Short mmCIF file of C-alpha atoms in Angstrom, two decimals:
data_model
loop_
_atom_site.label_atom_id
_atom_site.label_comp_id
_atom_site.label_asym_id
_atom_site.label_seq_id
_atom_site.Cartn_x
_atom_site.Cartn_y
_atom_site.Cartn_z
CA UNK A 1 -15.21 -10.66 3.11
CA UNK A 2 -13.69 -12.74 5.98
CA UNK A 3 -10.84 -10.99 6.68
CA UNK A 4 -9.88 -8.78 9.61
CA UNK A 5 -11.73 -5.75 9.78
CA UNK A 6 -10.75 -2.60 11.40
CA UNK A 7 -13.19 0.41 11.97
CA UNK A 8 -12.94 3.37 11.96
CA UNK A 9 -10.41 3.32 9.28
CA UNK A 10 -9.33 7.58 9.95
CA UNK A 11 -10.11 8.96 12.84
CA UNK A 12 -9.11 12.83 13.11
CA UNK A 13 -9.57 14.27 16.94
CA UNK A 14 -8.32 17.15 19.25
CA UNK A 15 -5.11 16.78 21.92
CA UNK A 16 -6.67 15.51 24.78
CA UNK A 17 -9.70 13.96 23.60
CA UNK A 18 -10.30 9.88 24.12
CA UNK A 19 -10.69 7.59 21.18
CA UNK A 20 -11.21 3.83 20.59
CA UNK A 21 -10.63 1.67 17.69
CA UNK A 22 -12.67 -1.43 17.08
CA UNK A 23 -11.22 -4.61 15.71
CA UNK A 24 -13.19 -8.02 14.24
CA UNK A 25 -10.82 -10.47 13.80
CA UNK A 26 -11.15 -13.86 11.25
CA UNK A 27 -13.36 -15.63 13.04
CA UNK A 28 -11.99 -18.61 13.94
CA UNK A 29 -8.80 -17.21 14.57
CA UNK A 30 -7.96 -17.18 18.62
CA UNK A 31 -4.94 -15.27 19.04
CA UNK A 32 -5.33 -10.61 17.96
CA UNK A 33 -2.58 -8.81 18.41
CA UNK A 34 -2.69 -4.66 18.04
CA UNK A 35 0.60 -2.89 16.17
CA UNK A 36 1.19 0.75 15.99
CA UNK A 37 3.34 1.76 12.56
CA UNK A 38 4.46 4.99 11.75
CA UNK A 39 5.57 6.30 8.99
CA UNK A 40 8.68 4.88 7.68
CA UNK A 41 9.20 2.25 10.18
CA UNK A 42 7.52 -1.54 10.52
CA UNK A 43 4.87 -2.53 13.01
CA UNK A 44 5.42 -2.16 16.59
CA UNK A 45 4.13 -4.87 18.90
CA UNK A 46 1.61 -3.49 21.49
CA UNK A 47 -0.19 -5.61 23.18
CA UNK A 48 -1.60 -9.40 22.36
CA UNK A 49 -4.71 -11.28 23.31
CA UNK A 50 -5.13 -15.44 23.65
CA UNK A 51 -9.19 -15.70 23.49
CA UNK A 52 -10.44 -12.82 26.02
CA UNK A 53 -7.39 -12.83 27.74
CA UNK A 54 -4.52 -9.94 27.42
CA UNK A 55 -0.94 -12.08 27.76
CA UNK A 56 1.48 -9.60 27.15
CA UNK A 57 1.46 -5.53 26.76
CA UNK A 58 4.44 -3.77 25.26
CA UNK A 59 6.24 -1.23 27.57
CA UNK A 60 5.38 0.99 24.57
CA UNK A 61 2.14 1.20 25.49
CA UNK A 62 1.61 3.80 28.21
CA UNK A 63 -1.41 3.60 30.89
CA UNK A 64 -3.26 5.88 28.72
CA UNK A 65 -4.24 2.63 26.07
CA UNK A 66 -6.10 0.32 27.02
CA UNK A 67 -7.69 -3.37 25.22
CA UNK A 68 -10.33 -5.28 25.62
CA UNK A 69 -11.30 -8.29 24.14
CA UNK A 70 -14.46 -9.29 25.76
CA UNK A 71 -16.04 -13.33 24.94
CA UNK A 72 -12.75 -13.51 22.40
CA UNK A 73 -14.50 -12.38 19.34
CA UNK A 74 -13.83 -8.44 18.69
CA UNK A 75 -11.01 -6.14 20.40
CA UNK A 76 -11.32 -2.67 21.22
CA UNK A 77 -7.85 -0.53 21.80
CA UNK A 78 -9.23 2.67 23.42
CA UNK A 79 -6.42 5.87 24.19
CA UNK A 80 -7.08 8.42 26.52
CA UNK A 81 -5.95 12.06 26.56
CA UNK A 82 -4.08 11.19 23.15
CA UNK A 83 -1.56 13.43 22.46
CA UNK A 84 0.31 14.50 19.01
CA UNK A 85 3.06 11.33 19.66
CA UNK A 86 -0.01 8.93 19.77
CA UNK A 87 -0.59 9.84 15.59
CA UNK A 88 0.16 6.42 13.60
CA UNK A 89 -1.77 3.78 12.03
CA UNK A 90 -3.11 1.37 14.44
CA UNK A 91 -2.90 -2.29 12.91
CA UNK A 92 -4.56 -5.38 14.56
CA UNK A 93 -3.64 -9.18 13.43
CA UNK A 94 -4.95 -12.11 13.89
CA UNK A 95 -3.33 -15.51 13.82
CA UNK A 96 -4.55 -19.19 14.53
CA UNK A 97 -3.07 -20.88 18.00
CA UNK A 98 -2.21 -24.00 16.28
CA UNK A 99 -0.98 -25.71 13.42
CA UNK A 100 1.18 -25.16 10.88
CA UNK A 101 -0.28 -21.67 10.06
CA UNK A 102 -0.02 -20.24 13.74
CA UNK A 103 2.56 -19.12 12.00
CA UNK A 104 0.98 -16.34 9.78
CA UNK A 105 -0.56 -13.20 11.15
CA UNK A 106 -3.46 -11.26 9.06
CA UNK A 107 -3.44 -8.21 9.46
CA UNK A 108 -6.51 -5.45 9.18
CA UNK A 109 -6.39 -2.24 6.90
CA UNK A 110 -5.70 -0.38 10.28
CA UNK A 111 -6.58 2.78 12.07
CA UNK A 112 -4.92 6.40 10.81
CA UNK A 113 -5.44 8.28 13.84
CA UNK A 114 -4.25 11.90 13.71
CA UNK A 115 -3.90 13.91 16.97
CA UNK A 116 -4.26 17.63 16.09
CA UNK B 1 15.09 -6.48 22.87
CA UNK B 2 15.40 -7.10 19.09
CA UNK B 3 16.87 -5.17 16.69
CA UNK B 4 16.39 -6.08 12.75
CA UNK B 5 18.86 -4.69 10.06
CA UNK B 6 17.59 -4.65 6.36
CA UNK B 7 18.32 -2.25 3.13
CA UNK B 8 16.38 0.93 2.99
CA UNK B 9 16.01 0.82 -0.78
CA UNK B 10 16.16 -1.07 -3.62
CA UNK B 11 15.44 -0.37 -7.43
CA UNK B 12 15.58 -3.10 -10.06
CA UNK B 13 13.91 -2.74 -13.52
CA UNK B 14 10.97 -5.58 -14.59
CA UNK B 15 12.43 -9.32 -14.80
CA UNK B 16 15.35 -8.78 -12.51
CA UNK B 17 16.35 -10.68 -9.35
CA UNK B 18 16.55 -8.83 -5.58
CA UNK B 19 17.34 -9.87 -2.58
CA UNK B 20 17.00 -8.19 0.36
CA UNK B 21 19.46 -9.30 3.55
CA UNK B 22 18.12 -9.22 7.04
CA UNK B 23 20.28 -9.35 9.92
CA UNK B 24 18.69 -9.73 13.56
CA UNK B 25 19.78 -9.76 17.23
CA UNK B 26 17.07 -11.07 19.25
CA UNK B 27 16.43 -12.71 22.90
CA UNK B 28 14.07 -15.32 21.82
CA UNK B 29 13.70 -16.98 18.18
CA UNK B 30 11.27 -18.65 16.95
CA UNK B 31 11.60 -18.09 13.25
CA UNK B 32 11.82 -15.24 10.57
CA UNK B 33 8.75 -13.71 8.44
CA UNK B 34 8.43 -11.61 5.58
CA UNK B 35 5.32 -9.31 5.23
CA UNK B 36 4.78 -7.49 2.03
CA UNK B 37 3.37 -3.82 2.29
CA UNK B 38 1.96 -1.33 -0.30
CA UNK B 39 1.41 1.99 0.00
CA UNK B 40 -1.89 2.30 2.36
CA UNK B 41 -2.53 -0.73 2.35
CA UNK B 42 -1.62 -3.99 5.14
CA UNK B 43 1.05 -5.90 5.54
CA UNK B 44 0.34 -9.41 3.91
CA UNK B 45 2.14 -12.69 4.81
CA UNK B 46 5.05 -13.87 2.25
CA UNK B 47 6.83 -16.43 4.16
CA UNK B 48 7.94 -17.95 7.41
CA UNK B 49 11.51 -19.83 8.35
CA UNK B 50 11.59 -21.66 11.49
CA UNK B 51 14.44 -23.79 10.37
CA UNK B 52 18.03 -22.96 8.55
CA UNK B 53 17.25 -23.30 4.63
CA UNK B 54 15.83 -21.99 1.46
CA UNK B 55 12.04 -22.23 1.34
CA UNK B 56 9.70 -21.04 -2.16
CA UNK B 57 6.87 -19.75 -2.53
CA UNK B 58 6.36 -19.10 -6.59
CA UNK B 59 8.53 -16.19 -7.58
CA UNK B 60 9.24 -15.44 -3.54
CA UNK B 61 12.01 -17.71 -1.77
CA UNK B 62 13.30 -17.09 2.03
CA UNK B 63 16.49 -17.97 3.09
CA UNK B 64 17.21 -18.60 7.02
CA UNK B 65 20.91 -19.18 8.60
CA UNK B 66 20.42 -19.49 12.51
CA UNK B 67 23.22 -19.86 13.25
CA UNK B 68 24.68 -16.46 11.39
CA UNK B 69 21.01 -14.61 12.29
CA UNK B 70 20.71 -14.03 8.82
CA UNK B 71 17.95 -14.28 6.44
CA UNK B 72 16.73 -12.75 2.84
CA UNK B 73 13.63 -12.65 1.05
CA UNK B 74 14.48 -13.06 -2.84
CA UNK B 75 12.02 -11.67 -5.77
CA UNK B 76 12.45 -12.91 -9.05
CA UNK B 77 11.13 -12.35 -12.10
CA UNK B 78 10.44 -8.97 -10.78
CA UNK B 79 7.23 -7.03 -12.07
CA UNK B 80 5.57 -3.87 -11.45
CA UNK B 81 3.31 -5.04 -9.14
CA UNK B 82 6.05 -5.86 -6.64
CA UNK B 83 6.87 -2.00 -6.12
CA UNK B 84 6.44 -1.89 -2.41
CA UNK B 85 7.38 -2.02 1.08
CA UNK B 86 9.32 -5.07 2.18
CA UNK B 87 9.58 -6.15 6.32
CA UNK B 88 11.85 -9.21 7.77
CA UNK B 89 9.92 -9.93 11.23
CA UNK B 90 11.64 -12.06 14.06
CA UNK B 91 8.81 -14.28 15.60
CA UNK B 92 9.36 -15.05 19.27
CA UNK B 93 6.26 -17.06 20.44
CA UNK B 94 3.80 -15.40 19.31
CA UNK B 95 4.44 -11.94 18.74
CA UNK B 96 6.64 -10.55 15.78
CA UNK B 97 8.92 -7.71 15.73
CA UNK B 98 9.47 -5.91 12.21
CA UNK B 99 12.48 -4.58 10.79
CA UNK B 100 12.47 -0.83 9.36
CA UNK B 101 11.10 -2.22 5.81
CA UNK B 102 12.91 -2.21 2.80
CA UNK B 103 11.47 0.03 -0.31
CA UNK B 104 11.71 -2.05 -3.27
CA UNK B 105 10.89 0.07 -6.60
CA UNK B 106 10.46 -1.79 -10.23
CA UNK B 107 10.91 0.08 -12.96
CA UNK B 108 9.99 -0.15 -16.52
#
């Protein structure tokens, strides 16, 4: 399968506990972008990555997430002290810089995280 | 900011025609998706309009107006399969920002 992969795909924890999310994007895809979607509502931009470098993070996001993206190949969104707001599914993307399919995003199965 | 309008719901029986209207206010536009999403599953690509008209994709076709910041998605020759979860997305550079999602239900 050469799609994106997402992993885990539930993750159940405790208020207050840390979790990360590991992404592995198509591979020759440049550009990953992480989503949050809850229920009922589309994707929500979070934060977007050009190779191994972050370009833009969503004011959504609060200094409790943090990505990485290290050598451009797989991205890992990690929250701290999550709390019962931070339960969603957690969707990454990926998308070719160039040509005329830049223009299409793939996107993982995604994350269900849910805060207890 | 952006803010995307689209229908909550739809329900059309098998072999109909639906469109669903998207109406957008946006800083920044670059073009409109459409992602198709079942239940559980990801959103998947449909189509992209980066320039005012009617493109078609098989029994998909996306319609773009600039200059009204307007756009549809239209299904035809609905089938069951199609039951699901539909999103206009304004594109500006690179990131996109989804609308609510439309709920489209076939029935028998």
């Amino acid at each position: 399968d050469t799609g994106v992969s997402q992993d885990p795909r539930h993750k159940i924890t405790k208020r207050g506990q840390n979790v990360t999310f590991r992404c592995d994007p198509i591979s020759e895809h440049n550009r990953l972008y992480w989503y949050r979607q809850t229920l009922g509502q589309g994707p929500e931009f979070l934060t977007y990555f050009q190779n191994e470098a972050q370009l833009e993070k969503s004011r959504l996001l609060s200094d409790r997430f943090s990505a990485e993206r290290p050598k451009g190949s797989f991205s890992t969104l990690e929250i701290q002290r999550t709390e019962q707001g931070d339960s969603a599914m957690y969707l990454c993307a990926s998308s070719l810089g160039q040509g005329h399919l830049y223009n299409e995003q793939f996107f993982g199965p995604g994350t269900r995280l849910t805060v207890l | 900011g952006q803010s995307l309008e689209q229908p909550s719901e739809v329900t059309a029986v098998e072999g109909a025609i639906v469109q669903i209207n998207c109406t957008y206010q946006t800083s920044g536009f670059y073009g409109l998706s459409w992602y198709q999403q079942h239940d559980g599953g990801a959103p998947t690509f449909l189509s992209y309009n980066g320039l005012d008209g009617l493109e078609e994709t098989g029994r998909f076709s996306s319609f773009l107006s600039r200059s009204d910041s307007y756009g549809y998605l239209l299904l035809q020759e609905l089938q069951m399969k199609d039951s699901a979860s539909y999103f206009c997305a304004v594109r500006s550079d690179y990131k996109l920002s989804f609308g609510a999602g439309t709920t489209v239900t076939v029935r028998a």
